[in-house]
Tab-separated table of C-alpha atoms in Angstrom:
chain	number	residue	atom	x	y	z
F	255	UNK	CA	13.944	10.405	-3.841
F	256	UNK	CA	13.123	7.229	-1.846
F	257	UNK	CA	12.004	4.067	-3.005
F	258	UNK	CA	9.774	1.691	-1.146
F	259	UNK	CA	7.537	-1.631	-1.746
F	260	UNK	CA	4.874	-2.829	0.009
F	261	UNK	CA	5.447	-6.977	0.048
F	262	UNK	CA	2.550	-7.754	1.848
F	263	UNK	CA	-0.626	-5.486	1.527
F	264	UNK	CA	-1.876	-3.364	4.083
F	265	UNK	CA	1.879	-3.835	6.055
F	266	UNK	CA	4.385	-1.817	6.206
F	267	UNK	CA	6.770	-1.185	3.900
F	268	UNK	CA	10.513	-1.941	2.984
F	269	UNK	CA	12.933	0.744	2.382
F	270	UNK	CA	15.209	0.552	-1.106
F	271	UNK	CA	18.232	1.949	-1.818
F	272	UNK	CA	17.563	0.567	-5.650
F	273	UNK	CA	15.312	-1.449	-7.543
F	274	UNK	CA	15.848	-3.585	-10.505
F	275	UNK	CA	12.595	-2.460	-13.139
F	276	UNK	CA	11.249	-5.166	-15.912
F	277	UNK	CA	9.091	-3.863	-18.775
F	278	UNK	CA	5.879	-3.872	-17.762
F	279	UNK	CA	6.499	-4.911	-14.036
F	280	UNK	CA	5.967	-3.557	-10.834
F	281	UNK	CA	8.630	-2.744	-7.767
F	282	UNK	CA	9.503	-6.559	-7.278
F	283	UNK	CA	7.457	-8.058	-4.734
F	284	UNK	CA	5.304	-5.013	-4.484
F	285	UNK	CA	1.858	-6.225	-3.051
F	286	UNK	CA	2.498	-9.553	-3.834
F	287	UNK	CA	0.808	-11.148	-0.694
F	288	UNK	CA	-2.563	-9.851	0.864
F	289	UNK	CA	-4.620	-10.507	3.909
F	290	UNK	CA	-7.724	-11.373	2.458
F	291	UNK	CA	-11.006	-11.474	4.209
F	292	UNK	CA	-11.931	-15.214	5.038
F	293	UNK	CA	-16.107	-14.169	3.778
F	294	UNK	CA	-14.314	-12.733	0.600
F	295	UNK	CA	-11.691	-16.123	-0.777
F	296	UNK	CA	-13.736	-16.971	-3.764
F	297	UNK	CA	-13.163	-13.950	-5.371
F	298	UNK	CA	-9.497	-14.727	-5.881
F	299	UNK	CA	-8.115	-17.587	-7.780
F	300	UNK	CA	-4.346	-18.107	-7.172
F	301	UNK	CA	-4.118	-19.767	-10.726
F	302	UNK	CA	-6.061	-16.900	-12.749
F	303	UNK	CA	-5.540	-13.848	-10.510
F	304	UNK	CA	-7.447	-10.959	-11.166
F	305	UNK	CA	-7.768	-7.622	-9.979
F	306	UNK	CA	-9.963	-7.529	-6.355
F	307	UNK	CA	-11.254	-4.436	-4.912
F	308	UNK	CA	-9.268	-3.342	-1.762
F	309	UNK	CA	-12.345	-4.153	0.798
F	310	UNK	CA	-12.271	-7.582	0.209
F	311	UNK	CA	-8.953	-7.650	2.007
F	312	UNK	CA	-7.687	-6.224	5.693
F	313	UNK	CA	-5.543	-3.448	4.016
F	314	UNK	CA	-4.883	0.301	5.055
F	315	UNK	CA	-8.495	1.129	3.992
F	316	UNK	CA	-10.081	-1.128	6.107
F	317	UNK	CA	-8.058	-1.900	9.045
F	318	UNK	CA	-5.211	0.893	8.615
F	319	UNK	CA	-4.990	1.772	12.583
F	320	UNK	CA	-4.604	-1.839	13.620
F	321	UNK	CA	-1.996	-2.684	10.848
F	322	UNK	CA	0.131	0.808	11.507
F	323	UNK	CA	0.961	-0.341	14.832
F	324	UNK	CA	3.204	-2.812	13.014
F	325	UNK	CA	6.450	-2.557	11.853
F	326	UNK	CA	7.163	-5.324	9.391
F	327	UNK	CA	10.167	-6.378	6.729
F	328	UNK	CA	9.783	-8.539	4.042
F	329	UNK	CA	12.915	-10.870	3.243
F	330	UNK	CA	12.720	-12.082	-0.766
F	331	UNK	CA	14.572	-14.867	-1.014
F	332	UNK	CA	13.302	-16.683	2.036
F	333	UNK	CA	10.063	-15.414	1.960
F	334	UNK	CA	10.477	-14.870	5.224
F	335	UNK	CA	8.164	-11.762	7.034
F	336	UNK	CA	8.952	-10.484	10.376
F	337	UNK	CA	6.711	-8.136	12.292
F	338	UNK	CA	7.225	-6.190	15.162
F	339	UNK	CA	5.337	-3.802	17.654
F	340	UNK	CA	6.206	-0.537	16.273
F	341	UNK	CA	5.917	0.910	19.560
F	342	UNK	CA	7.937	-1.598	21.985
F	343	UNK	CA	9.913	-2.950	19.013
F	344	UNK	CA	9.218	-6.357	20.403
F	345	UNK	CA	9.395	-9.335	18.378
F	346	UNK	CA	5.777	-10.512	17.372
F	347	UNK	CA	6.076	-12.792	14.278
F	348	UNK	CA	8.296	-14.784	12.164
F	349	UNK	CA	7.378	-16.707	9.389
F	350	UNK	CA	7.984	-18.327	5.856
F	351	UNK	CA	5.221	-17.679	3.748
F	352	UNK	CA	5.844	-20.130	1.833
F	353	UNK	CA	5.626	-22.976	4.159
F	354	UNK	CA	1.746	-23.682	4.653
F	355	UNK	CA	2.138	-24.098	8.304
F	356	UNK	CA	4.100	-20.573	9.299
F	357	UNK	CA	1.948	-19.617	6.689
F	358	UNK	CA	-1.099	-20.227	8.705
F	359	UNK	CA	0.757	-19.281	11.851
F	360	UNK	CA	1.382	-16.165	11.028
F	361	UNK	CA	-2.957	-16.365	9.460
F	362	UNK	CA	-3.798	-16.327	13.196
F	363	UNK	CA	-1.348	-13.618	14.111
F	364	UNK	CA	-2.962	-11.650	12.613
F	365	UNK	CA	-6.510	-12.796	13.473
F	366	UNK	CA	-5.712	-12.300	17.301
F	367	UNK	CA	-3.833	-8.715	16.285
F	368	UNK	CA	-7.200	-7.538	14.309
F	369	UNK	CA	-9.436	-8.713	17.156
F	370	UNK	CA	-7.776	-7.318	20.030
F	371	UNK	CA	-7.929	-3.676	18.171
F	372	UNK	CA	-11.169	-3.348	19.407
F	373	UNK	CA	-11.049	0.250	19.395
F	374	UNK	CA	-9.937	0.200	15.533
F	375	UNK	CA	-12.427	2.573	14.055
F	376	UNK	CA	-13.442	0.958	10.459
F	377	UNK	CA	-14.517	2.068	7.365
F	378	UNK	CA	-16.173	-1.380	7.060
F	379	UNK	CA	-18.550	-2.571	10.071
F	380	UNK	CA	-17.107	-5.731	11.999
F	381	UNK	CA	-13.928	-5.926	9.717
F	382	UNK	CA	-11.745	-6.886	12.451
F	383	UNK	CA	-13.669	-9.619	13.448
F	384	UNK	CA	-13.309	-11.586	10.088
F	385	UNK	CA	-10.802	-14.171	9.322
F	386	UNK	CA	-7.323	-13.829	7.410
F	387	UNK	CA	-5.972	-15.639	5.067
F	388	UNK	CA	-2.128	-14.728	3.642
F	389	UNK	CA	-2.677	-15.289	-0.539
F	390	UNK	CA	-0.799	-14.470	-3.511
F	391	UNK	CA	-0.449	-16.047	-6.737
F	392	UNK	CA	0.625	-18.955	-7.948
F	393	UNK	CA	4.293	-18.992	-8.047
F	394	UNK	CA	5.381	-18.035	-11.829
F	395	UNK	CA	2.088	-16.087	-12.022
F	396	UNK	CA	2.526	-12.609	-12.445
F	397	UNK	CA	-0.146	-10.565	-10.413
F	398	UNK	CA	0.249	-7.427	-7.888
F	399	UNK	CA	-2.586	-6.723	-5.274
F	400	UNK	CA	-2.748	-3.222	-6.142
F	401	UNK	CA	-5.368	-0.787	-4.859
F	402	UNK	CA	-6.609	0.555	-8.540
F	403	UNK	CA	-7.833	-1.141	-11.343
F	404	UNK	CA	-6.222	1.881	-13.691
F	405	UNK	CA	-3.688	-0.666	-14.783
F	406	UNK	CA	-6.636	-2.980	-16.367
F	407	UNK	CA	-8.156	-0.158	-17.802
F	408	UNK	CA	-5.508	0.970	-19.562
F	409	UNK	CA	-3.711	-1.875	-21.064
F	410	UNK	CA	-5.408	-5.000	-19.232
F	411	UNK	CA	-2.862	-5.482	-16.648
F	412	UNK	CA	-2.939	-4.841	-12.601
F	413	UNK	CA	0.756	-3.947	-11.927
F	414	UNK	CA	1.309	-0.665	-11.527
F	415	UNK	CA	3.771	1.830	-9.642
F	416	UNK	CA	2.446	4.809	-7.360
F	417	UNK	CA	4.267	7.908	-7.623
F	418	UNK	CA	3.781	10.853	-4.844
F	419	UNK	CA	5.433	14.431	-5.029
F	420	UNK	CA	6.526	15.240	-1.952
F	421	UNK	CA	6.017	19.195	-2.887
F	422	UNK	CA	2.001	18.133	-3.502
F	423	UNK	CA	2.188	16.925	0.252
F	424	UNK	CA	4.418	20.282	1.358
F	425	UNK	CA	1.620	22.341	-0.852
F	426	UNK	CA	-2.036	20.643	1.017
F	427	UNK	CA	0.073	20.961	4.516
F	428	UNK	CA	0.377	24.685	4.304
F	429	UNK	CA	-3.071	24.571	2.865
F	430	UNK	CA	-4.491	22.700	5.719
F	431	UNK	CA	-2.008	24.123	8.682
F	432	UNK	CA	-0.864	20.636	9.506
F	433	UNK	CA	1.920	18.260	8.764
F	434	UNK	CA	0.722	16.037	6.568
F	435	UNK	CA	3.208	13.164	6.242
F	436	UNK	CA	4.229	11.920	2.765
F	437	UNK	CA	4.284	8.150	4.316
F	438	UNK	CA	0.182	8.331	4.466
F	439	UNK	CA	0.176	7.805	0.565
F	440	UNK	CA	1.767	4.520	0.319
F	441	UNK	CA	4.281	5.808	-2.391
F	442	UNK	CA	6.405	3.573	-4.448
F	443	UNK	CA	8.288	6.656	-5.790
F	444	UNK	CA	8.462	9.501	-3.493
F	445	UNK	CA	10.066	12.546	-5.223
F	446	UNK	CA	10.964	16.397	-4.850
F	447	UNK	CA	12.468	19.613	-6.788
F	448	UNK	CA	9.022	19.868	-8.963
F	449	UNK	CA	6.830	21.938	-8.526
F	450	UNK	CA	3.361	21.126	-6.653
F	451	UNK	CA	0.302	19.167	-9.096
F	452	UNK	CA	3.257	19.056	-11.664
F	453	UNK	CA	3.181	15.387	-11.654
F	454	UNK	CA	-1.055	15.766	-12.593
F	455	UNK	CA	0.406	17.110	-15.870
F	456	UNK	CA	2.245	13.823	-16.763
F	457	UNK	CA	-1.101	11.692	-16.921
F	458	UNK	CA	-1.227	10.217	-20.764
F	459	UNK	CA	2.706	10.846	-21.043
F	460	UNK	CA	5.417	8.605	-20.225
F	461	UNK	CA	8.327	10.272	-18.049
F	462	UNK	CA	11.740	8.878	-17.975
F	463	UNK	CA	13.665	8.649	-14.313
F	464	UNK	CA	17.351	8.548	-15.124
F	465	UNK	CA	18.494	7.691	-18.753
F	466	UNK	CA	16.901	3.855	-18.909
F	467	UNK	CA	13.544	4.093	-17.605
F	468	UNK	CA	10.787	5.524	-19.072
F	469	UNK	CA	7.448	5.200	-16.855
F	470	UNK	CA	3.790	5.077	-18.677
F	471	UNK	CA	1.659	7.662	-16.866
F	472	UNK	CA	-2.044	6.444	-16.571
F	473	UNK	CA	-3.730	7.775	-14.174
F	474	UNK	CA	-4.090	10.221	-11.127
F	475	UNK	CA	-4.653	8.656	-7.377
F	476	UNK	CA	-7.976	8.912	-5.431
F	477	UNK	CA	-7.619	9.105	-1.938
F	478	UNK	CA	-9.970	6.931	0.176
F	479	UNK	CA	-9.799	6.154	4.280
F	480	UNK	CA	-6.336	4.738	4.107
F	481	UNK	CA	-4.886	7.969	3.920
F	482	UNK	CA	-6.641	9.267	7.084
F	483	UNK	CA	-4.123	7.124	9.532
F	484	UNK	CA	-1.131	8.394	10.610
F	485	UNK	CA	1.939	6.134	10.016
F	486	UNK	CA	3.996	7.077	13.272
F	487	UNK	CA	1.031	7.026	16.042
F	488	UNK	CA	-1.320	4.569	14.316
F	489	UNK	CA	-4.366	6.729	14.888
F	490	UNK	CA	-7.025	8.010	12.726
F	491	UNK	CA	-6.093	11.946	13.048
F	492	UNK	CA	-6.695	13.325	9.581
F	493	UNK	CA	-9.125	13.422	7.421
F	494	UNK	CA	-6.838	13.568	3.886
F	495	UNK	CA	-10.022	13.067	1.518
F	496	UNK	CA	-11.760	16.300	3.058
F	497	UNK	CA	-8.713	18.029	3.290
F	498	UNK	CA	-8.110	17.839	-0.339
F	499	UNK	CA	-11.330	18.339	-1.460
F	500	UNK	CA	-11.386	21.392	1.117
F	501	UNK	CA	-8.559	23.190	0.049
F	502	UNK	CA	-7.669	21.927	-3.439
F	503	UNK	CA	-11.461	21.283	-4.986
F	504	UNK	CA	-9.836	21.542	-8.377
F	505	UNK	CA	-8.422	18.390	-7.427
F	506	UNK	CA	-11.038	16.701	-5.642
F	507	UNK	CA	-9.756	13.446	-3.327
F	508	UNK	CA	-6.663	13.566	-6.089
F	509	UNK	CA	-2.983	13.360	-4.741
């Protein structure tokens, strides 16, 4: 099993070897900064934070090739996010998020990084060409950028935790006759030994992992554009949505 939060959405993500769980609460620091979309900042108010649909922000579904060329870690206590090129390992970026001014250094980073993908194919027309700014809530706020709103639906909060079987993954690769790597899905929880669509099953039960944690099922995971990048080359090479729907129509875009 591996463990894994995404602090800042869209980037890449931080290996755990364990994670501390609070009722109710998310990985900590899972999703809890976002590149939002300049055209898209009154939709988001740091002191009542709602739920925002994942377009409104550069994320995997809308600029997934640019940001997959980064390799990124996320420091907690400093707030502190350093980014590399994944490809030359080069040092690109270091800044304190909290500090307004690395804050908005690191804002045009990213700016110059989306516009000089110019051959960044995107789900959303122009996308790279918008401005970023780095939000997240107001400290003591609790609030996750999540990409589903299943979490409101179901009990009226947006944290959630993603769970992928890696045996689902194994099952649609020897469907499709390609490696489809687990890393695509953006898993919190990535496990193995059950069998494929097992997990499907759980949705409306709670499971327990270990002998103190008992997760709340809610809902299976639609699979948009995101999914179609490939984490170790960057590029748009598989189309996961059609593959699923393809092979597994059952299922639909479901993994």
């Amino acid at each position: 099993t591996d463990l894994h939060r995404f602090a800042v959405k869209g980037l890449e993500r931080d290996k755990m070897e364990a994670c501390m769980l609070k009722v109710g609460d998310c990985f900590p620091a899972d999703r809890m900064w976002a590149l939002m979309r300049t055209d898209k900042l009154g939709e988001f108010n740091v002191e009542a934070p709602r739920w925002v649909d994942k377009m409104k922000f550069h994320a995997a579904c809308s600029a997934g090739p640019a940001l997959a060329r980064l390799q990124t870690e996320y420091d907690d206590l400093s707030t502190r996010l350093t980014v590399r090129s994944k490809e030359s390992h080069a040092l690109l970026l270091q800044a304190v998020l909290d500090e307004s001014q690395e804050r908005e250094m690191a804002e045009r980073f990213f700016e110059a990084h989306l516009r000089d993908c110019s051959d960044i194919a995107s789900s959303d027309a122009n996308v790279t060409g918008r401005g970023v700014r780095i939000v997240r809530a107001m400290a003591g706020s609790v609030h996750q950028f999540g990409n589903t709103s299943s979490g409101v639906k179901a009990n009226g909060d947006v944290r959630t935790i993603h769970l992928v079987n890696r045996e689902t993954v194994r099952c649609l690769s020897r469907a499709a006759g390609v490696f489809v790597d687990p890393l695509r899905f953006r898993a919190n929880i990535l496990f193995d030994e059950l069998p494929p669509w097992e997990e499907f099953q759980w949705v409306g039960h709670r499971v327990a992992i270990g002998a103190e944690v008992e997760l709340q099922v809610i809902k299976r995971t639609v699979r948009c554009a995101g999914t179609c990048t490939d984490p170790a080359t960057a590029e748009n090479n598989l189309d996961v949505p059609e593959l699923l729907r393809k092979h597994f129509p059952e299922h639909g875009p479901y993994l």
